[in-house]
mmCIF file of C-alpha atoms in Angstrom:
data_model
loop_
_atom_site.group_PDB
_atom_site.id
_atom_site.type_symbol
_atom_site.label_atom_id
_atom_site.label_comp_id
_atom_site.label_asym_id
_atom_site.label_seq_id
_atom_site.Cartn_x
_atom_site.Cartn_y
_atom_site.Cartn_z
ATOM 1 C CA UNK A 253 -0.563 168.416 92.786
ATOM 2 C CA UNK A 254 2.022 169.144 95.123
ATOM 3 C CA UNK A 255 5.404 169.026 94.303
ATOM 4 C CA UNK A 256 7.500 166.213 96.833
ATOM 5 C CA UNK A 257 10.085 169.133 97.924
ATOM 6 C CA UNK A 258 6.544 171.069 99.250
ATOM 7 C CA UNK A 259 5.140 168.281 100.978
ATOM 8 C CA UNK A 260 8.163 167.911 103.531
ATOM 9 C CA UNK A 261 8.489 171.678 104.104
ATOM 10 C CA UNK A 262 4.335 171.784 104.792
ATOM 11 C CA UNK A 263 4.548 168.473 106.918
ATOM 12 C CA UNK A 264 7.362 169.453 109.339
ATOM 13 C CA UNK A 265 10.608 169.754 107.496
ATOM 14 C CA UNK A 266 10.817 174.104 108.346
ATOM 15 C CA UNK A 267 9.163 175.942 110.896
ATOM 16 C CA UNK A 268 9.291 179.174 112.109
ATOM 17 C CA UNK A 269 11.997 180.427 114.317
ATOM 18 C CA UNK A 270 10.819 179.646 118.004
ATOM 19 C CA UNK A 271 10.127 182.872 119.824
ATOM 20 C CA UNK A 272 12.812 183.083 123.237
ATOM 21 C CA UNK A 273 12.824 184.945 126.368
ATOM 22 C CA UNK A 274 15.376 186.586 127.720
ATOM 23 C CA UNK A 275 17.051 185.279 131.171
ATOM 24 C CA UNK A 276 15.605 186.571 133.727
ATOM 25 C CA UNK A 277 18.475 189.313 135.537
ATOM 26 C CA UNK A 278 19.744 187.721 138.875
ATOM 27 C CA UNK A 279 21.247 190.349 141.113
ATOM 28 C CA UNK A 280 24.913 190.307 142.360
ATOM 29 C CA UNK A 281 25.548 189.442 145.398
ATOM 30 C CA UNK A 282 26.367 192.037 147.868
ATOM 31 C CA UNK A 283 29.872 192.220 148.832
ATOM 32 C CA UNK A 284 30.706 190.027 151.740
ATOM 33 C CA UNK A 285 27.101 188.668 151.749
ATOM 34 C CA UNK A 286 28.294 185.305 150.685
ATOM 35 C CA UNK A 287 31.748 185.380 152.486
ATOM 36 C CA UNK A 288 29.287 186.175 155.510
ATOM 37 C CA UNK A 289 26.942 183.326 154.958
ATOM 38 C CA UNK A 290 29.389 180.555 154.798
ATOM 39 C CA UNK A 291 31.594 182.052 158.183
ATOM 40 C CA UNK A 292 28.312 181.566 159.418
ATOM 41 C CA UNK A 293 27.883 177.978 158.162
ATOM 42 C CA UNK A 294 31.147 176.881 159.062
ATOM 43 C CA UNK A 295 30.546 178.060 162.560
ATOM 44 C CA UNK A 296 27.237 175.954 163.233
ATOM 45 C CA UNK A 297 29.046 172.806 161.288
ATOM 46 C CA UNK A 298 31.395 173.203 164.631
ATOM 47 C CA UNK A 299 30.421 170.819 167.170
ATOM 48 C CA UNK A 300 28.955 172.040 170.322
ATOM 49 C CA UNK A 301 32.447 171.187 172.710
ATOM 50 C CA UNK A 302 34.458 172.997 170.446
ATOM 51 C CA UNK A 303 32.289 176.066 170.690
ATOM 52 C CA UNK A 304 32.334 175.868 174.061
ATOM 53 C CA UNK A 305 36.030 175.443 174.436
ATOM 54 C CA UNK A 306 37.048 178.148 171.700
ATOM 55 C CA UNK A 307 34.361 180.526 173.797
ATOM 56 C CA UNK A 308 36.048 180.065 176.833
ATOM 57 C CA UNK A 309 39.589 180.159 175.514
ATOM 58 C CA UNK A 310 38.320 183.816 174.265
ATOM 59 C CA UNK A 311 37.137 184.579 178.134
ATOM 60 C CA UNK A 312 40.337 183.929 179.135
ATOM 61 C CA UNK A 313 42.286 185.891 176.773
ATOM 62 C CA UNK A 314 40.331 188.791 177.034
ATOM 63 C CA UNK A 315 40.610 188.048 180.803
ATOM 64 C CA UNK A 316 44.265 188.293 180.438
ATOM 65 C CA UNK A 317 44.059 191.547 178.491
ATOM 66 C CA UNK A 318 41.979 193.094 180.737
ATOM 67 C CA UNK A 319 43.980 193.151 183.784
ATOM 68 C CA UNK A 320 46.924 194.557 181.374
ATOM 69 C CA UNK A 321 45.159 197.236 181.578
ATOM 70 C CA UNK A 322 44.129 196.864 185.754
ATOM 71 C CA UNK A 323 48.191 196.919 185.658
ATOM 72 C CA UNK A 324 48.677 200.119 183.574
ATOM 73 C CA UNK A 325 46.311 201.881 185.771
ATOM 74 C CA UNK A 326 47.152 200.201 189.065
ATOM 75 C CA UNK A 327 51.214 200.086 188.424
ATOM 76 C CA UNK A 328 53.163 197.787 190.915
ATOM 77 C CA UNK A 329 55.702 195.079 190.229
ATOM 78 C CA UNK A 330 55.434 192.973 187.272
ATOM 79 C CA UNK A 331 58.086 190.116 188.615
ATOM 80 C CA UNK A 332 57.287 188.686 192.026
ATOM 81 C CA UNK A 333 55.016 186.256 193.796
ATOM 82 C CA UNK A 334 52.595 189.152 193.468
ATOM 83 C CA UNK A 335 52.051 191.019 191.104
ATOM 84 C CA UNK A 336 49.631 191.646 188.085
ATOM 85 C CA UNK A 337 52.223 190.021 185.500
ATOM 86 C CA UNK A 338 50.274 186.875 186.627
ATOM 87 C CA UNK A 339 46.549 186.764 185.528
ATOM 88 C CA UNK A 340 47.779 188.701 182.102
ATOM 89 C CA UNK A 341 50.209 185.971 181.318
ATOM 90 C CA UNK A 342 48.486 183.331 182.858
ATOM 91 C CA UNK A 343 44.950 184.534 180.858
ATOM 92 C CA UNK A 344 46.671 184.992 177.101
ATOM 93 C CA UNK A 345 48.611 181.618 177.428
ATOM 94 C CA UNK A 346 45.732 179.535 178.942
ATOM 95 C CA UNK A 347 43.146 181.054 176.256
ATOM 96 C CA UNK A 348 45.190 180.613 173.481
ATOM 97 C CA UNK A 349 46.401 176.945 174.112
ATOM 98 C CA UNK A 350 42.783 176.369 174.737
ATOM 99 C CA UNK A 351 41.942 177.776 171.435
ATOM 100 C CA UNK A 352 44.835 176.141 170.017
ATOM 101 C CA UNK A 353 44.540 172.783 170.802
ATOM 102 C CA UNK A 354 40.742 172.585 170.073
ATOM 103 C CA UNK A 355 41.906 172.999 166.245
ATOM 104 C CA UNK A 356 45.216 171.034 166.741
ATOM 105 C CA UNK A 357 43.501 168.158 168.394
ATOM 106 C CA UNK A 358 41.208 167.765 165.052
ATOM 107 C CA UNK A 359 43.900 166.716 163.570
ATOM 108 C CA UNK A 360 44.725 163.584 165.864
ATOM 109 C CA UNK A 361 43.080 160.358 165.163
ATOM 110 C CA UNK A 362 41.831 159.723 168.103
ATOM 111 C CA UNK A 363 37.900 158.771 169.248
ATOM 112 C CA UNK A 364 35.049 161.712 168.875
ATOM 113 C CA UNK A 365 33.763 161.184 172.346
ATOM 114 C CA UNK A 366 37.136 160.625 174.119
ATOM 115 C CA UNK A 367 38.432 164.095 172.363
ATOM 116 C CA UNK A 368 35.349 165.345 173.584
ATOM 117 C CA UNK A 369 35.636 164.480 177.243
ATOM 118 C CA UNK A 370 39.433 165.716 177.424
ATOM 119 C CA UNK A 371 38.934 168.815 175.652
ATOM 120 C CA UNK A 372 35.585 169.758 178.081
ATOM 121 C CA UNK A 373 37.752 168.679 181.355
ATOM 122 C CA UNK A 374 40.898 170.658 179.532
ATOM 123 C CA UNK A 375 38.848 173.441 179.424
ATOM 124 C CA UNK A 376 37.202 173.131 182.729
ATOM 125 C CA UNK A 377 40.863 172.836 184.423
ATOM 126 C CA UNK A 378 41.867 176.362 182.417
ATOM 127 C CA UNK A 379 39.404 178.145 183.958
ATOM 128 C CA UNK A 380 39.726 176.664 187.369
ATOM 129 C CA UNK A 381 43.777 177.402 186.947
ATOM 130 C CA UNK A 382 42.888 181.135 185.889
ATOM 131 C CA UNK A 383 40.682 181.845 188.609
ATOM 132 C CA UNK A 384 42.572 180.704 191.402
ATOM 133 C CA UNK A 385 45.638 183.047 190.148
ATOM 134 C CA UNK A 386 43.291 185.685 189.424
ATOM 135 C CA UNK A 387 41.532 185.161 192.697
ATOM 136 C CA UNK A 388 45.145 185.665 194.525
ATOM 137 C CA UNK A 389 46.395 188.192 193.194
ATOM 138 C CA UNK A 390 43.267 190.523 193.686
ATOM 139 C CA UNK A 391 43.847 189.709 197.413
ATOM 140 C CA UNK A 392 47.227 190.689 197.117
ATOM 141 C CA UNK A 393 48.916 187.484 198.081
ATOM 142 C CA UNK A 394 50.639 184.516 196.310
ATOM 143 C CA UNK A 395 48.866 181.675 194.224
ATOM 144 C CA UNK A 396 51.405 178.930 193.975
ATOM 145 C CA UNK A 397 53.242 177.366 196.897
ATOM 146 C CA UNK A 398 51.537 179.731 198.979
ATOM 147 C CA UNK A 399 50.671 178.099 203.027
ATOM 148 C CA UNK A 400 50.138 180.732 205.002
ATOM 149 C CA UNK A 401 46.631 180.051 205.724
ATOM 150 C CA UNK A 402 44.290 177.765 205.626
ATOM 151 C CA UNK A 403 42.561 179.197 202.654
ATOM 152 C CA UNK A 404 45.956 180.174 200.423
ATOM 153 C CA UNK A 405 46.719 176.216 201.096
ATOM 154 C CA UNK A 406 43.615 175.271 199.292
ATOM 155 C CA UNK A 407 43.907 177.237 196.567
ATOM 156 C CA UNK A 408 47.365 176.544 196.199
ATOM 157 C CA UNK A 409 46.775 172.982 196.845
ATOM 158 C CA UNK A 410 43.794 173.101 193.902
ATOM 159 C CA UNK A 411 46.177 175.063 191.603
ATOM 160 C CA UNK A 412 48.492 172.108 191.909
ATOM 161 C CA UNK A 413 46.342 168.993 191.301
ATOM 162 C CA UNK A 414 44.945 170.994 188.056
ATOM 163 C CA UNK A 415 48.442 171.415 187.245
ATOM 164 C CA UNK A 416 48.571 167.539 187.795
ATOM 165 C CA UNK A 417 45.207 166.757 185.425
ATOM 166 C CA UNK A 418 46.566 168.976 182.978
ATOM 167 C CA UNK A 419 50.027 166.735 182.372
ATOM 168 C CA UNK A 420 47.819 163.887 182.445
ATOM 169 C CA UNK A 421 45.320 165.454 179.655
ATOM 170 C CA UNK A 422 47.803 166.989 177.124
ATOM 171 C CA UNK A 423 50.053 163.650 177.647
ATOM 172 C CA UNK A 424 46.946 161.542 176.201
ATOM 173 C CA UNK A 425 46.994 163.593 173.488
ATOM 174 C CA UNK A 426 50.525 163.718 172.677
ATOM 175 C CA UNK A 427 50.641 160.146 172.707
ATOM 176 C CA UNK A 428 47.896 160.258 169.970
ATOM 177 C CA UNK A 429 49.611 161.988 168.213
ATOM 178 C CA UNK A 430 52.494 159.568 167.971
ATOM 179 C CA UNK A 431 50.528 156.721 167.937
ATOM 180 C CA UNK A 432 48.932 157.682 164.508
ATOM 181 C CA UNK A 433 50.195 160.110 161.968
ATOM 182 C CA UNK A 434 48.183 163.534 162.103
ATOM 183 C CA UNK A 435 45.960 163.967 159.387
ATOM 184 C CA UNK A 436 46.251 167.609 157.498
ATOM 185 C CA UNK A 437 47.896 169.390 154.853
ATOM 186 C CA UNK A 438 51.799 169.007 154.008
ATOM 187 C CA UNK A 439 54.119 169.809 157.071
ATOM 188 C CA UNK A 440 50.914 169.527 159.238
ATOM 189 C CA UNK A 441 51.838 166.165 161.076
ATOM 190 C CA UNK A 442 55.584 167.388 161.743
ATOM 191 C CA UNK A 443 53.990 170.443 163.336
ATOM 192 C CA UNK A 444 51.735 168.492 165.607
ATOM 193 C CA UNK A 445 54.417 165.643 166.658
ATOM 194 C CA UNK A 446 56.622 168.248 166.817
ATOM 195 C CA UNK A 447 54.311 170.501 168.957
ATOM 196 C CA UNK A 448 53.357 168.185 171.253
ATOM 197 C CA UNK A 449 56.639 166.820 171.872
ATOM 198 C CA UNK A 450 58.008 170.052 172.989
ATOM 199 C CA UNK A 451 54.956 170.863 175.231
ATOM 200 C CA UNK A 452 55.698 167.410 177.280
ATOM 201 C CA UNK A 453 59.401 169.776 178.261
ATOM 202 C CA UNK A 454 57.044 172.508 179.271
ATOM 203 C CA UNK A 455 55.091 169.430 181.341
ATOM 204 C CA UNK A 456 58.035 168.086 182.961
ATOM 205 C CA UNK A 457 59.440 171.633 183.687
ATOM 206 C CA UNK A 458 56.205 172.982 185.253
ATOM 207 C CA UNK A 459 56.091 169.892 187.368
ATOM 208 C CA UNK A 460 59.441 170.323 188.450
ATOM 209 C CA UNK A 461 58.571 173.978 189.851
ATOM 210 C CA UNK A 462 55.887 172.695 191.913
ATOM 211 C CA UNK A 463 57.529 169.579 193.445
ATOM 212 C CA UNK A 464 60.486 172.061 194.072
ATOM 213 C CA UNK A 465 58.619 174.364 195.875
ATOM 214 C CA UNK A 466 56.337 172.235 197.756
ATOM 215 C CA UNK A 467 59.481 170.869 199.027
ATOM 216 C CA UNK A 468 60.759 173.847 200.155
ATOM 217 C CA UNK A 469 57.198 175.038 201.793
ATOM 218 C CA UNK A 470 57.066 171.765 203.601
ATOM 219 C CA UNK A 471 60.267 172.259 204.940
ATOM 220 C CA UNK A 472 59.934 175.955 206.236
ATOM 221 C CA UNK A 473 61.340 177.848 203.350
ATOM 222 C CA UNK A 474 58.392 179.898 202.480
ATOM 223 C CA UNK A 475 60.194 182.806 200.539
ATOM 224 C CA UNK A 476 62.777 180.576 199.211
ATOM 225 C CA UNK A 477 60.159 178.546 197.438
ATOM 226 C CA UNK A 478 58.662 181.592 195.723
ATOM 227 C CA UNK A 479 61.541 182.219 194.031
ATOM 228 C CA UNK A 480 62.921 178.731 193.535
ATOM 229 C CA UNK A 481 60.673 178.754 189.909
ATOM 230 C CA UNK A 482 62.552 181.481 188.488
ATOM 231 C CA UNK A 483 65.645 179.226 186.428
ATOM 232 C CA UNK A 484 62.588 176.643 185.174
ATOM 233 C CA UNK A 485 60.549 179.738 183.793
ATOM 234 C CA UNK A 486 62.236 180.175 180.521
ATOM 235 C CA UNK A 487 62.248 176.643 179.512
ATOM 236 C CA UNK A 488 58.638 176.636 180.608
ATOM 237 C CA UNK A 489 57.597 179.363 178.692
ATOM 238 C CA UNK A 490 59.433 178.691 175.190
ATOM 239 C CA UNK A 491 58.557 175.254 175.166
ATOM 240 C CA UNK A 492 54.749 175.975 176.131
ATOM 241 C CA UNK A 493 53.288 177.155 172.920
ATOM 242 C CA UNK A 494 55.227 175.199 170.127
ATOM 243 C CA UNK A 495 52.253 173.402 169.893
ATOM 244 C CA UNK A 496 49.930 176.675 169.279
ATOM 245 C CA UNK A 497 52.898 178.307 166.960
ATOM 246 C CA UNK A 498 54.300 175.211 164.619
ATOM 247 C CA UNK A 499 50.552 173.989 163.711
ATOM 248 C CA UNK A 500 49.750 177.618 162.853
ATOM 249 C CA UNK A 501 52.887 177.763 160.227
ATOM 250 C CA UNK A 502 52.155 174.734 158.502
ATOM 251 C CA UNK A 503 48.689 175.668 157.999
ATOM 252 C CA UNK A 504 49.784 178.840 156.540
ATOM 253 C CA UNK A 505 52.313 177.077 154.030
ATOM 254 C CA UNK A 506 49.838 175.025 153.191
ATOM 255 C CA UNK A 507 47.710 178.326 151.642
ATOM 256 C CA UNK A 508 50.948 179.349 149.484
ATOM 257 C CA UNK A 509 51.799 178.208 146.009
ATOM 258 C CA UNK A 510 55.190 176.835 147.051
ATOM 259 C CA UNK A 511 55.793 172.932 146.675
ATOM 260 C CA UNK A 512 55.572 170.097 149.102
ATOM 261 C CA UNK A 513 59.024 169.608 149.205
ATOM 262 C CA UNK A 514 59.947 173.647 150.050
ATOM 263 C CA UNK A 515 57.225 173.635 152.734
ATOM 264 C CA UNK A 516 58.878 170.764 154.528
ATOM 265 C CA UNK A 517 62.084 172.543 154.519
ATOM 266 C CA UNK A 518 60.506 175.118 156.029
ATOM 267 C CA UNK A 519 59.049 172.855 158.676
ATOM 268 C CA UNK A 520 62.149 171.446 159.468
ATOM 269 C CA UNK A 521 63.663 174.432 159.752
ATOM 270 C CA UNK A 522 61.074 175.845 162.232
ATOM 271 C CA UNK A 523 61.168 173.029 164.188
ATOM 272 C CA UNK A 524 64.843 172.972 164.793
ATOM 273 C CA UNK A 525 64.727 176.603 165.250
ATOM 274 C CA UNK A 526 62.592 175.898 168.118
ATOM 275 C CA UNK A 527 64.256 172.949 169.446
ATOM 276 C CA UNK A 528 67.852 174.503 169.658
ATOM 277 C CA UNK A 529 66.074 177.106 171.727
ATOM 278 C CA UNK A 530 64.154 174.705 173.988
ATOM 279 C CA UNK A 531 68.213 173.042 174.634
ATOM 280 C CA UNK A 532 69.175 176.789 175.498
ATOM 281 C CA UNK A 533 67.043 177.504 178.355
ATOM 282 C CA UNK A 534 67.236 173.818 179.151
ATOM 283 C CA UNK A 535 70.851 174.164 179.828
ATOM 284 C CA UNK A 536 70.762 177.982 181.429
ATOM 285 C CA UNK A 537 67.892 176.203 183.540
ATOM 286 C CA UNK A 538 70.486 173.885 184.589
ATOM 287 C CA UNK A 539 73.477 176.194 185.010
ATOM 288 C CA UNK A 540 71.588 178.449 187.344
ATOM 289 C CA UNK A 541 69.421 175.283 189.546
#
């Protein structure tokens, strides 16, 4: 007879060690393989206006860079009416704020479709803008204010209601952005208020050229309204890009280790680093009107 102790190791109480297989060996990834594959991903989760804006914003920079080089070869003025300073500067700032506000404008609360429609006719209006300068000053004249003929008036006169859709496009969205607070990292909605506010100076300024000079051209001061611009320029040009530069700082604090609390500071301080130079040219604008 068996003993009890036998009868539970026979009926299931021990049993041989189960037999394993090793894993099966997975091979590394190659370096930058996966860094690749989500760039990639990340680009088609990007909806279809935004490629096409952030595509043409890049046409226009390199636009800008390429007749850098027409004026290193071709030499000539760089101040002036004409001159080549105009489709390079005209080129990088257009293609960046495109670029620029097609990320800054995510961060608005505002409808997908209407931020859709502005940002297509936004983008639209930059390319019309750096044509017509680019046009003009391949044919060696003017682009702004310019009514010597019938054909410098139109493109002038096409250069100035863009000028007039654009005020009207980046107001809408600096109003969003004041209506409701920014989403984003810390420091983020500062930087777009902040941003936006400052670009409605560069708005009013740049409005202020043309209504200047228009005057002037209307009244038979041709040559005195090319040059009329030049105590608005500064202002115009500092205040322009806060909105590309102060957006692009937070989201770089917000990749850093430091607190909340220290990256505000450092928003703050940006911000009235940028404002106190805004009042600078504001008031040289004024001294030399």
């Amino acid at each position: 007879m068996d003993h009890p102790e036998s009868l539970a190791e026979h009926r299931g109480g021990t049993h041989p060690p189960a037999l394993t297989t090793p894993p099966a060996t997975v091979p590394a990834p190659r370096p930058g393989h996966r860094e690749g594959r989500g760039a990639r991903a990340a680009w088609r989760a990007v909806r279809p206006s935004e490629r096409l804006c952030h595509g043409t914003g890049a046409v226009l920079t390199l636009s800008g860079l390429a007749h850098l080089v027409v004026f290193a070869v071709d030499g000539g003025p760089w101040d002036g009416p004409v001159s080549w300073r105009k489709p390079v500067t005209f080129g990088l700032s257009f293609g960046l704020t495109l670029i620029a506000l097609t990320w800054v404008t995510s961060y608005l609360r505002v409808g997908a479709r209407l931020r859709t429609a502005l940002l297509v006719v936004f983008a639209a209006d930059c390319v019309v803008e750096v044509g017509g300068i680019t046009l003009q000053a391949w044919r060696r004249v003017p682009s702004h204010l310019n009514m010597e003929t019938a054909f410098d008036t139109a493109v002038s006169m096409t250069l100035a209601v863009g000028g007039g859709v654009l005020v009207v496009l980046l107001t809408v969205f600096a109003v969003a952005s004041f209506r409701n607070r920014p989403a984003g990292p810390t420091g983020m909605p500062l930087a777009v208020r902040s941003g936006f506010a400052i670009l409605l100076v560069a708005l009013l300024s740049g409005a202020a050229m043309i209504a200047r000079g228009v005057v002037l051209t209307r009244t038979g001061h041709q040559e005195a309204a090319y040059h009329s611009t030049a105590p608005l320029k500064p202002l115009h040009g500092v205040s322009l890009h806060a909105v590309l530069v102060l957006p692009a700082l937070a989201g770089l604090l917000s990749r850093t280790s430091w607190s909340g609390r220290t990256q505000l500071r450092i928003m703050y301080a940006a911000v009235g680093c940028w404002s106190a130079t805004v009042l600078g040219a504001a008031a040289w604008a004024v001294l030399t009107w």
